[in-house]
């Protein structure tokens, strides 16, 4: 079965508040056994507007990626993130 991924691009407006999001999201990420492939770090913007923070998270399947995003644990984290950051998350099926 192909892996599933989240590709997240984020501009953090409130770094202190973002720490609360990270702590809340950890509950969902622990539950779903995610693997972070990229989490912030250096990047090069080569096309499009880009974002300051880029994250790639691996799941055992696209269904697991979907279930994590829609889980009660992650939805609590979303409510925090949307107050302190702007961004996009795309769920993608691997090869």
PDB file of N, CA, C and O in Angstrom, residues 9-86:
ATOM      1  N   UNK A   9       2.879  24.078   4.285  1.00  0.00           N
ATOM      2  CA  UNK A   9       3.659  25.296   4.072  1.00  0.00           C
ATOM      3  C   UNK A   9       3.059  26.354   4.979  1.00  0.00           C
ATOM      4  O   UNK A   9       1.856  26.614   4.914  1.00  0.00           O
ATOM      5  N   UNK A  10       3.880  26.950   5.836  1.00  0.00           N
ATOM      6  CA  UNK A  10       3.341  27.796   6.903  1.00  0.00           C
ATOM      7  C   UNK A  10       4.175  29.068   7.084  1.00  0.00           C
ATOM      8  O   UNK A  10       5.401  29.031   7.032  1.00  0.00           O
ATOM      9  N   UNK A  11       3.488  30.167   7.317  1.00  0.00           N
ATOM     10  CA  UNK A  11       4.093  31.405   7.805  1.00  0.00           C
ATOM     11  C   UNK A  11       3.585  31.610   9.223  1.00  0.00           C
ATOM     12  O   UNK A  11       2.382  31.789   9.434  1.00  0.00           O
ATOM     13  N   UNK A  12       4.480  31.556  10.182  1.00  0.00           N
ATOM     14  CA  UNK A  12       4.116  31.709  11.592  1.00  0.00           C
ATOM     15  C   UNK A  12       4.068  33.199  11.926  1.00  0.00           C
ATOM     16  O   UNK A  12       5.038  33.913  11.711  1.00  0.00           O
ATOM     17  N   UNK A  13       2.926  33.656  12.435  1.00  0.00           N
ATOM     18  CA  UNK A  13       2.761  35.052  12.838  1.00  0.00           C
ATOM     19  C   UNK A  13       3.107  35.267  14.305  1.00  0.00           C
ATOM     20  O   UNK A  13       3.503  36.353  14.700  1.00  0.00           O
ATOM     21  N   UNK A  14       2.922  34.240  15.130  1.00  0.00           N
ATOM     22  CA  UNK A  14       3.143  34.334  16.578  1.00  0.00           C
ATOM     23  C   UNK A  14       3.953  33.114  17.026  1.00  0.00           C
ATOM     24  O   UNK A  14       3.383  32.063  17.327  1.00  0.00           O
ATOM     25  N   UNK A  15       5.289  33.227  17.056  1.00  0.00           N
ATOM     26  CA  UNK A  15       6.121  32.075  17.410  1.00  0.00           C
ATOM     27  C   UNK A  15       5.808  31.476  18.782  1.00  0.00           C
ATOM     28  O   UNK A  15       5.851  30.248  18.944  1.00  0.00           O
ATOM     29  N   UNK A  16       5.489  32.285  19.759  1.00  0.00           N
ATOM     30  CA  UNK A  16       5.146  31.750  21.084  1.00  0.00           C
ATOM     31  C   UNK A  16       3.834  30.961  21.026  1.00  0.00           C
ATOM     32  O   UNK A  16       3.735  29.880  21.589  1.00  0.00           O
ATOM     33  N   UNK A  17       2.834  31.496  20.352  1.00  0.00           N
ATOM     34  CA  UNK A  17       1.566  30.790  20.198  1.00  0.00           C
ATOM     35  C   UNK A  17       1.707  29.521  19.378  1.00  0.00           C
ATOM     36  O   UNK A  17       0.997  28.534  19.608  1.00  0.00           O
ATOM     37  N   UNK A  18       2.637  29.514  18.425  1.00  0.00           N
ATOM     38  CA  UNK A  18       2.856  28.334  17.579  1.00  0.00           C
ATOM     39  C   UNK A  18       3.356  27.151  18.413  1.00  0.00           C
ATOM     40  O   UNK A  18       3.071  26.001  18.098  1.00  0.00           O
ATOM     41  N   UNK A  19       4.054  27.438  19.495  1.00  0.00           N
ATOM     42  CA  UNK A  19       4.508  26.369  20.388  1.00  0.00           C
ATOM     43  C   UNK A  19       3.316  25.602  20.956  1.00  0.00           C
ATOM     44  O   UNK A  19       3.384  24.391  21.164  1.00  0.00           O
ATOM     45  N   UNK A  20       2.223  26.302  21.222  1.00  0.00           N
ATOM     46  CA  UNK A  20       1.011  25.639  21.719  1.00  0.00           C
ATOM     47  C   UNK A  20       0.433  24.711  20.648  1.00  0.00           C
ATOM     48  O   UNK A  20      -0.051  23.624  20.958  1.00  0.00           O
ATOM     49  N   UNK A  21       0.479  25.153  19.387  1.00  0.00           N
ATOM     50  CA  UNK A  21       0.029  24.297  18.288  1.00  0.00           C
ATOM     51  C   UNK A  21       0.882  23.032  18.216  1.00  0.00           C
ATOM     52  O   UNK A  21       0.359  21.916  18.104  1.00  0.00           O
ATOM     53  N   UNK A  22       2.196  23.195  18.265  1.00  0.00           N
ATOM     54  CA  UNK A  22       3.105  22.045  18.168  1.00  0.00           C
ATOM     55  C   UNK A  22       2.802  21.036  19.273  1.00  0.00           C
ATOM     56  O   UNK A  22       2.730  19.831  19.017  1.00  0.00           O
ATOM     57  N   UNK A  23       2.600  21.518  20.482  1.00  0.00           N
ATOM     58  CA  UNK A  23       2.290  20.623  21.608  1.00  0.00           C
ATOM     59  C   UNK A  23       0.960  19.905  21.394  1.00  0.00           C
ATOM     60  O   UNK A  23       0.847  18.700  21.651  1.00  0.00           O
ATOM     61  N   UNK A  24      -0.046  20.624  20.915  1.00  0.00           N
ATOM     62  CA  UNK A  24      -1.360  20.007  20.679  1.00  0.00           C
ATOM     63  C   UNK A  24      -1.309  19.014  19.525  1.00  0.00           C
ATOM     64  O   UNK A  24      -1.896  17.928  19.599  1.00  0.00           O
ATOM     65  N   UNK A  25      -0.606  19.351  18.459  1.00  0.00           N
ATOM     66  CA  UNK A  25      -0.524  18.470  17.288  1.00  0.00           C
ATOM     67  C   UNK A  25       0.221  17.181  17.623  1.00  0.00           C
ATOM     68  O   UNK A  25      -0.070  16.123  17.057  1.00  0.00           O
ATOM     69  N   UNK A  26       1.160  17.246  18.543  1.00  0.00           N
ATOM     70  CA  UNK A  26       1.942  16.062  18.923  1.00  0.00           C
ATOM     71  C   UNK A  26       1.041  14.913  19.365  1.00  0.00           C
ATOM     72  O   UNK A  26       1.342  13.747  19.107  1.00  0.00           O
ATOM     73  N   UNK A  27      -0.070  15.233  20.015  1.00  0.00           N
ATOM     74  CA  UNK A  27      -0.991  14.174  20.452  1.00  0.00           C
ATOM     75  C   UNK A  27      -1.505  13.375  19.261  1.00  0.00           C
ATOM     76  O   UNK A  27      -1.549  12.138  19.295  1.00  0.00           O
ATOM     77  N   UNK A  28      -1.885  14.064  18.192  1.00  0.00           N
ATOM     78  CA  UNK A  28      -2.364  13.373  16.988  1.00  0.00           C
ATOM     79  C   UNK A  28      -1.217  12.648  16.303  1.00  0.00           C
ATOM     80  O   UNK A  28      -1.365  11.502  15.858  1.00  0.00           O
ATOM     81  N   UNK A  29      -0.073  13.302  16.205  1.00  0.00           N
ATOM     82  CA  UNK A  29       1.065  12.692  15.518  1.00  0.00           C
ATOM     83  C   UNK A  29       1.535  11.438  16.244  1.00  0.00           C
ATOM     84  O   UNK A  29       1.881  10.441  15.608  1.00  0.00           O
ATOM     85  N   UNK A  30       1.545  11.454  17.559  1.00  0.00           N
ATOM     86  CA  UNK A  30       1.906  10.256  18.325  1.00  0.00           C
ATOM     87  C   UNK A  30       0.891   9.143  18.084  1.00  0.00           C
ATOM     88  O   UNK A  30       1.266   7.980  17.910  1.00  0.00           O
ATOM     89  N   UNK A  31      -0.371   9.494  18.077  1.00  0.00           N
ATOM     90  CA  UNK A  31      -1.430   8.492  17.873  1.00  0.00           C
ATOM     91  C   UNK A  31      -1.291   7.799  16.523  1.00  0.00           C
ATOM     92  O   UNK A  31      -1.517   6.588  16.403  1.00  0.00           O
ATOM     93  N   UNK A  32      -0.914   8.558  15.490  1.00  0.00           N
ATOM     94  CA  UNK A  32      -0.857   7.997  14.143  1.00  0.00           C
ATOM     95  C   UNK A  32       0.554   7.555  13.732  1.00  0.00           C
ATOM     96  O   UNK A  32       0.750   7.103  12.608  1.00  0.00           O
ATOM     97  N   UNK A  33       1.512   7.653  14.620  1.00  0.00           N
ATOM     98  CA  UNK A  33       2.854   7.149  14.348  1.00  0.00           C
ATOM     99  C   UNK A  33       3.527   7.783  13.141  1.00  0.00           C
ATOM    100  O   UNK A  33       4.103   7.080  12.317  1.00  0.00           O
ATOM    101  N   UNK A  34       3.464   9.088  13.036  1.00  0.00           N
ATOM    102  CA  UNK A  34       4.007   9.779  11.868  1.00  0.00           C
ATOM    103  C   UNK A  34       5.525   9.788  11.871  1.00  0.00           C
ATOM    104  O   UNK A  34       6.173   9.595  12.897  1.00  0.00           O
ATOM    105  N   UNK A  35       6.078  10.034  10.690  1.00  0.00           N
ATOM    106  CA  UNK A  35       7.518  10.218  10.524  1.00  0.00           C
ATOM    107  C   UNK A  35       7.716  11.564   9.825  1.00  0.00           C
ATOM    108  O   UNK A  35       7.176  11.786   8.734  1.00  0.00           O
ATOM    109  N   UNK A  36       8.456  12.455  10.457  1.00  0.00           N
ATOM    110  CA  UNK A  36       8.753  13.746   9.843  1.00  0.00           C
ATOM    111  C   UNK A  36       9.908  13.578   8.870  1.00  0.00           C
ATOM    112  O   UNK A  36      10.983  13.114   9.253  1.00  0.00           O
ATOM    113  N   UNK A  37       9.687  13.949   7.615  1.00  0.00           N
ATOM    114  CA  UNK A  37      10.738  13.895   6.607  1.00  0.00           C
ATOM    115  C   UNK A  37      11.402  15.253   6.437  1.00  0.00           C
ATOM    116  O   UNK A  37      12.575  15.343   6.066  1.00  0.00           O
ATOM    117  N   UNK A  38      10.655  16.309   6.660  1.00  0.00           N
ATOM    118  CA  UNK A  38      11.181  17.676   6.656  1.00  0.00           C
ATOM    119  C   UNK A  38      10.353  18.460   7.659  1.00  0.00           C
ATOM    120  O   UNK A  38       9.133  18.296   7.734  1.00  0.00           O
ATOM    121  N   UNK A  39      11.025  19.295   8.431  1.00  0.00           N
ATOM    122  CA  UNK A  39      10.305  20.050   9.466  1.00  0.00           C
ATOM    123  C   UNK A  39      11.022  21.384   9.662  1.00  0.00           C
ATOM    124  O   UNK A  39      11.922  21.502  10.484  1.00  0.00           O
ATOM    125  N   UNK A  40      10.612  22.360   8.859  1.00  0.00           N
ATOM    126  CA  UNK A  40      11.310  23.632   8.898  1.00  0.00           C
ATOM    127  C   UNK A  40      12.636  23.489   8.169  1.00  0.00           C
ATOM    128  O   UNK A  40      12.738  22.794   7.177  1.00  0.00           O
ATOM    129  N   UNK A  41      13.663  24.090   8.670  1.00  0.00           N
ATOM    130  CA  UNK A  41      14.994  23.943   8.096  1.00  0.00           C
ATOM    131  C   UNK A  41      15.213  24.826   6.878  1.00  0.00           C
ATOM    132  O   UNK A  41      14.320  25.549   6.427  1.00  0.00           O
ATOM    133  N   UNK A  42      16.415  24.728   6.368  1.00  0.00           N
ATOM    134  CA  UNK A  42      16.799  25.508   5.199  1.00  0.00           C
ATOM    135  C   UNK A  42      15.975  25.086   3.989  1.00  0.00           C
ATOM    136  O   UNK A  42      15.650  23.910   3.825  1.00  0.00           O
ATOM    137  N   UNK A  43      15.664  26.061   3.150  1.00  0.00           N
ATOM    138  CA  UNK A  43      14.959  25.763   1.907  1.00  0.00           C
ATOM    139  C   UNK A  43      15.281  26.852   0.894  1.00  0.00           C
ATOM    140  O   UNK A  43      15.769  27.922   1.249  1.00  0.00           O
ATOM    141  N   UNK A  44      15.027  26.537  -0.356  1.00  0.00           N
ATOM    142  CA  UNK A  44      15.239  27.491  -1.438  1.00  0.00           C
ATOM    143  C   UNK A  44      13.938  27.646  -2.199  1.00  0.00           C
ATOM    144  O   UNK A  44      13.383  26.670  -2.705  1.00  0.00           O
ATOM    145  N   UNK A  45      13.452  28.844  -2.286  1.00  0.00           N
ATOM    146  CA  UNK A  45      12.227  29.150  -3.016  1.00  0.00           C
ATOM    147  C   UNK A  45      12.618  29.350  -4.481  1.00  0.00           C
ATOM    148  O   UNK A  45      13.334  30.282  -4.811  1.00  0.00           O
ATOM    149  N   UNK A  46      12.167  28.443  -5.368  1.00  0.00           N
ATOM    150  CA  UNK A  46      12.553  28.545  -6.773  1.00  0.00           C
ATOM    151  C   UNK A  46      11.397  28.926  -7.693  1.00  0.00           C
ATOM    152  O   UNK A  46      11.621  29.430  -8.783  1.00  0.00           O
ATOM    153  N   UNK A  47      10.158  28.677  -7.277  1.00  0.00           N
ATOM    154  CA  UNK A  47       8.977  29.086  -8.047  1.00  0.00           C
ATOM    155  C   UNK A  47       7.844  29.396  -7.087  1.00  0.00           C
ATOM    156  O   UNK A  47       7.686  28.726  -6.086  1.00  0.00           O
ATOM    157  N   UNK A  48       7.046  30.371  -7.421  1.00  0.00           N
ATOM    158  CA  UNK A  48       5.880  30.718  -6.608  1.00  0.00           C
ATOM    159  C   UNK A  48       6.261  31.503  -5.367  1.00  0.00           C
ATOM    160  O   UNK A  48       7.433  31.742  -5.091  1.00  0.00           O
ATOM    161  N   UNK A  49       5.230  31.883  -4.604  1.00  0.00           N
ATOM    162  CA  UNK A  49       5.464  32.757  -3.455  1.00  0.00           C
ATOM    163  C   UNK A  49       6.155  32.073  -2.275  1.00  0.00           C
ATOM    164  O   UNK A  49       6.868  32.703  -1.530  1.00  0.00           O
ATOM    165  N   UNK A  50       5.949  30.781  -2.088  1.00  0.00           N
ATOM    166  CA  UNK A  50       6.586  30.068  -0.986  1.00  0.00           C
ATOM    167  C   UNK A  50       6.074  30.488   0.384  1.00  0.00           C
ATOM    168  O   UNK A  50       5.265  31.403   0.525  1.00  0.00           O
ATOM    169  N   UNK A  51       6.550  29.793   1.385  1.00  0.00           N
ATOM    170  CA  UNK A  51       6.249  30.068   2.791  1.00  0.00           C
ATOM    171  C   UNK A  51       7.540  29.904   3.583  1.00  0.00           C
ATOM    172  O   UNK A  51       8.488  29.248   3.131  1.00  0.00           O
ATOM    173  N   UNK A  52       7.575  30.448   4.774  1.00  0.00           N
ATOM    174  CA  UNK A  52       8.784  30.419   5.595  1.00  0.00           C
ATOM    175  C   UNK A  52       9.086  29.043   6.181  1.00  0.00           C
ATOM    176  O   UNK A  52      10.241  28.689   6.405  1.00  0.00           O
ATOM    177  N   UNK A  53       8.051  28.241   6.446  1.00  0.00           N
ATOM    178  CA  UNK A  53       8.230  26.928   7.085  1.00  0.00           C
ATOM    179  C   UNK A  53       7.593  25.875   6.204  1.00  0.00           C
ATOM    180  O   UNK A  53       6.442  26.006   5.792  1.00  0.00           O
ATOM    181  N   UNK A  54       8.339  24.810   5.923  1.00  0.00           N
ATOM    182  CA  UNK A  54       7.866  23.731   5.056  1.00  0.00           C
ATOM    183  C   UNK A  54       8.031  22.408   5.794  1.00  0.00           C
ATOM    184  O   UNK A  54       9.095  22.135   6.362  1.00  0.00           O
ATOM    185  N   UNK A  55       6.972  21.599   5.783  1.00  0.00           N
ATOM    186  CA  UNK A  55       6.960  20.358   6.553  1.00  0.00           C
ATOM    187  C   UNK A  55       6.424  19.236   5.669  1.00  0.00           C
ATOM    188  O   UNK A  55       5.425  19.418   4.966  1.00  0.00           O
ATOM    189  N   UNK A  56       7.095  18.089   5.710  1.00  0.00           N
ATOM    190  CA  UNK A  56       6.603  16.889   5.031  1.00  0.00           C
ATOM    191  C   UNK A  56       6.514  15.790   6.084  1.00  0.00           C
ATOM    192  O   UNK A  56       7.492  15.489   6.771  1.00  0.00           O
ATOM    193  N   UNK A  57       5.313  15.221   6.210  1.00  0.00           N
ATOM    194  CA  UNK A  57       5.056  14.194   7.218  1.00  0.00           C
ATOM    195  C   UNK A  57       4.586  12.930   6.510  1.00  0.00           C
ATOM    196  O   UNK A  57       3.684  12.974   5.680  1.00  0.00           O
ATOM    197  N   UNK A  58       5.194  11.799   6.871  1.00  0.00           N
ATOM    198  CA  UNK A  58       4.852  10.512   6.259  1.00  0.00           C
ATOM    199  C   UNK A  58       3.907   9.723   7.165  1.00  0.00           C
ATOM    200  O   UNK A  58       4.115   9.647   8.381  1.00  0.00           O
ATOM    201  N   UNK A  59       2.897   9.120   6.536  1.00  0.00           N
ATOM    202  CA  UNK A  59       1.924   8.245   7.200  1.00  0.00           C
ATOM    203  C   UNK A  59       1.957   6.878   6.535  1.00  0.00           C
ATOM    204  O   UNK A  59       2.418   6.748   5.396  1.00  0.00           O
ATOM    205  N   UNK A  60       1.402   5.889   7.184  1.00  0.00           N
ATOM    206  CA  UNK A  60       1.406   4.544   6.604  1.00  0.00           C
ATOM    207  C   UNK A  60       0.547   4.457   5.341  1.00  0.00           C
ATOM    208  O   UNK A  60       0.758   3.574   4.516  1.00  0.00           O
ATOM    209  N   UNK A  61      -0.405   5.372   5.179  1.00  0.00           N
ATOM    210  CA  UNK A  61      -1.276   5.379   4.003  1.00  0.00           C
ATOM    211  C   UNK A  61      -1.935   6.749   3.865  1.00  0.00           C
ATOM    212  O   UNK A  61      -1.922   7.546   4.814  1.00  0.00           O
ATOM    213  N   UNK A  62      -2.527   7.002   2.718  1.00  0.00           N
ATOM    214  CA  UNK A  62      -3.286   8.238   2.532  1.00  0.00           C
ATOM    215  C   UNK A  62      -4.485   8.267   3.479  1.00  0.00           C
ATOM    216  O   UNK A  62      -4.819   9.316   4.027  1.00  0.00           O
ATOM    217  N   UNK A  63      -5.095   7.108   3.713  1.00  0.00           N
ATOM    218  CA  UNK A  63      -6.233   7.050   4.646  1.00  0.00           C
ATOM    219  C   UNK A  63      -5.797   7.465   6.049  1.00  0.00           C
ATOM    220  O   UNK A  63      -6.516   8.198   6.735  1.00  0.00           O
ATOM    221  N   UNK A  64      -4.619   7.028   6.480  1.00  0.00           N
ATOM    222  CA  UNK A  64      -4.117   7.412   7.803  1.00  0.00           C
ATOM    223  C   UNK A  64      -3.834   8.914   7.854  1.00  0.00           C
ATOM    224  O   UNK A  64      -4.114   9.567   8.862  1.00  0.00           O
ATOM    225  N   UNK A  65      -3.289   9.472   6.764  1.00  0.00           N
ATOM    226  CA  UNK A  65      -3.045  10.920   6.697  1.00  0.00           C
ATOM    227  C   UNK A  65      -4.366  11.678   6.830  1.00  0.00           C
ATOM    228  O   UNK A  65      -4.466  12.664   7.560  1.00  0.00           O
ATOM    229  N   UNK A  66      -5.378  11.200   6.144  1.00  0.00           N
ATOM    230  CA  UNK A  66      -6.713  11.804   6.203  1.00  0.00           C
ATOM    231  C   UNK A  66      -7.285  11.690   7.612  1.00  0.00           C
ATOM    232  O   UNK A  66      -7.803  12.667   8.171  1.00  0.00           O
ATOM    233  N   UNK A  67      -7.216  10.486   8.186  1.00  0.00           N
ATOM    234  CA  UNK A  67      -7.787  10.263   9.517  1.00  0.00           C
ATOM    235  C   UNK A  67      -7.091  11.116  10.572  1.00  0.00           C
ATOM    236  O   UNK A  67      -7.744  11.624  11.485  1.00  0.00           O
ATOM    237  N   UNK A  68      -5.777  11.285  10.453  1.00  0.00           N
ATOM    238  CA  UNK A  68      -5.055  12.123  11.413  1.00  0.00           C
ATOM    239  C   UNK A  68      -5.523  13.561  11.304  1.00  0.00           C
ATOM    240  O   UNK A  68      -5.816  14.192  12.322  1.00  0.00           O
ATOM    241  N   UNK A  69      -5.603  14.079  10.074  1.00  0.00           N
ATOM    242  CA  UNK A  69      -6.018  15.476   9.907  1.00  0.00           C
ATOM    243  C   UNK A  69      -7.401  15.712  10.510  1.00  0.00           C
ATOM    244  O   UNK A  69      -7.638  16.715  11.162  1.00  0.00           O
ATOM    245  N   UNK A  70      -8.308  14.782  10.311  1.00  0.00           N
ATOM    246  CA  UNK A  70      -9.690  14.951  10.768  1.00  0.00           C
ATOM    247  C   UNK A  70      -9.932  14.440  12.189  1.00  0.00           C
ATOM    248  O   UNK A  70     -11.064  14.512  12.673  1.00  0.00           O
ATOM    249  N   UNK A  71      -8.884  13.963  12.850  1.00  0.00           N
ATOM    250  CA  UNK A  71      -9.039  13.446  14.215  1.00  0.00           C
ATOM    251  C   UNK A  71      -9.367  14.584  15.190  1.00  0.00           C
ATOM    252  O   UNK A  71      -8.992  15.739  14.964  1.00  0.00           O
ATOM    253  N   UNK A  72     -10.056  14.254  16.276  1.00  0.00           N
ATOM    254  CA  UNK A  72     -10.349  15.283  17.283  1.00  0.00           C
ATOM    255  C   UNK A  72      -9.073  15.927  17.831  1.00  0.00           C
ATOM    256  O   UNK A  72      -9.034  17.133  18.066  1.00  0.00           O
ATOM    257  N   UNK A  73      -8.014  15.116  17.986  1.00  0.00           N
ATOM    258  CA  UNK A  73      -6.758  15.657  18.513  1.00  0.00           C
ATOM    259  C   UNK A  73      -6.188  16.725  17.580  1.00  0.00           C
ATOM    260  O   UNK A  73      -5.782  17.800  18.021  1.00  0.00           O
ATOM    261  N   UNK A  74      -6.153  16.416  16.282  1.00  0.00           N
ATOM    262  CA  UNK A  74      -5.562  17.388  15.362  1.00  0.00           C
ATOM    263  C   UNK A  74      -6.477  18.582  15.139  1.00  0.00           C
ATOM    264  O   UNK A  74      -6.004  19.701  14.982  1.00  0.00           O
ATOM    265  N   UNK A  75      -7.759  18.379  15.153  1.00  0.00           N
ATOM    266  CA  UNK A  75      -8.666  19.513  14.968  1.00  0.00           C
ATOM    267  C   UNK A  75      -8.545  20.519  16.115  1.00  0.00           C
ATOM    268  O   UNK A  75      -8.695  21.723  15.898  1.00  0.00           O
ATOM    269  N   UNK A  76      -8.227  20.045  17.315  1.00  0.00           N
ATOM    270  CA  UNK A  76      -7.954  20.981  18.415  1.00  0.00           C
ATOM    271  C   UNK A  76      -6.691  21.786  18.102  1.00  0.00           C
ATOM    272  O   UNK A  76      -6.623  22.989  18.350  1.00  0.00           O
ATOM    273  N   UNK A  77      -5.698  21.125  17.535  1.00  0.00           N
ATOM    274  CA  UNK A  77      -4.460  21.813  17.153  1.00  0.00           C
ATOM    275  C   UNK A  77      -4.717  22.812  16.028  1.00  0.00           C
ATOM    276  O   UNK A  77      -4.148  23.905  16.019  1.00  0.00           O
ATOM    277  N   UNK A  78      -5.568  22.455  15.070  1.00  0.00           N
ATOM    278  CA  UNK A  78      -5.900  23.353  13.959  1.00  0.00           C
ATOM    279  C   UNK A  78      -6.457  24.675  14.487  1.00  0.00           C
ATOM    280  O   UNK A  78      -6.090  25.758  14.015  1.00  0.00           O
ATOM    281  N   UNK A  79      -7.331  24.597  15.473  1.00  0.00           N
ATOM    282  CA  UNK A  79      -7.934  25.810  16.039  1.00  0.00           C
ATOM    283  C   UNK A  79      -6.856  26.737  16.607  1.00  0.00           C
ATOM    284  O   UNK A  79      -6.965  27.961  16.487  1.00  0.00           O
ATOM    285  N   UNK A  80      -5.819  26.170  17.174  1.00  0.00           N
ATOM    286  CA  UNK A  80      -4.712  26.977  17.688  1.00  0.00           C
ATOM    287  C   UNK A  80      -3.882  27.533  16.529  1.00  0.00           C
ATOM    288  O   UNK A  80      -3.579  28.727  16.475  1.00  0.00           O
ATOM    289  N   UNK A  81      -3.519  26.663  15.577  1.00  0.00           N
ATOM    290  CA  UNK A  81      -2.654  27.070  14.463  1.00  0.00           C
ATOM    291  C   UNK A  81      -3.266  28.203  13.661  1.00  0.00           C
ATOM    292  O   UNK A  81      -2.575  29.144  13.283  1.00  0.00           O
ATOM    293  N   UNK A  82      -4.539  28.134  13.410  1.00  0.00           N
ATOM    294  CA  UNK A  82      -5.172  29.154  12.572  1.00  0.00           C
ATOM    295  C   UNK A  82      -5.182  30.533  13.225  1.00  0.00           C
ATOM    296  O   UNK A  82      -5.311  31.529  12.534  1.00  0.00           O
ATOM    297  N   UNK A  83      -4.996  30.594  14.534  1.00  0.00           N
ATOM    298  CA  UNK A  83      -4.901  31.879  15.234  1.00  0.00           C
ATOM    299  C   UNK A  83      -3.501  32.481  15.156  1.00  0.00           C
ATOM    300  O   UNK A  83      -3.346  33.683  15.321  1.00  0.00           O
ATOM    301  N   UNK A  84      -2.484  31.633  14.929  1.00  0.00           N
ATOM    302  CA  UNK A  84      -1.102  32.105  15.039  1.00  0.00           C
ATOM    303  C   UNK A  84      -0.278  31.957  13.764  1.00  0.00           C
ATOM    304  O   UNK A  84       0.881  32.373  13.721  1.00  0.00           O
ATOM    305  N   UNK A  85      -0.869  31.339  12.718  1.00  0.00           N
ATOM    306  CA  UNK A  85      -0.109  31.091  11.495  1.00  0.00           C
ATOM    307  C   UNK A  85      -1.039  31.042  10.282  1.00  0.00           C
ATOM    308  O   UNK A  85      -2.235  30.795  10.424  1.00  0.00           O
ATOM    309  N   UNK A  86      -0.451  31.267   9.112  1.00  0.00           N
ATOM    310  CA  UNK A  86      -1.156  31.135   7.839  1.00  0.00           C
ATOM    311  C   UNK A  86      -0.456  30.054   7.036  1.00  0.00           C
ATOM    312  O   UNK A  86       0.773  29.952   7.084  1.00  0.00           O
TER     313      UNK A  86
END
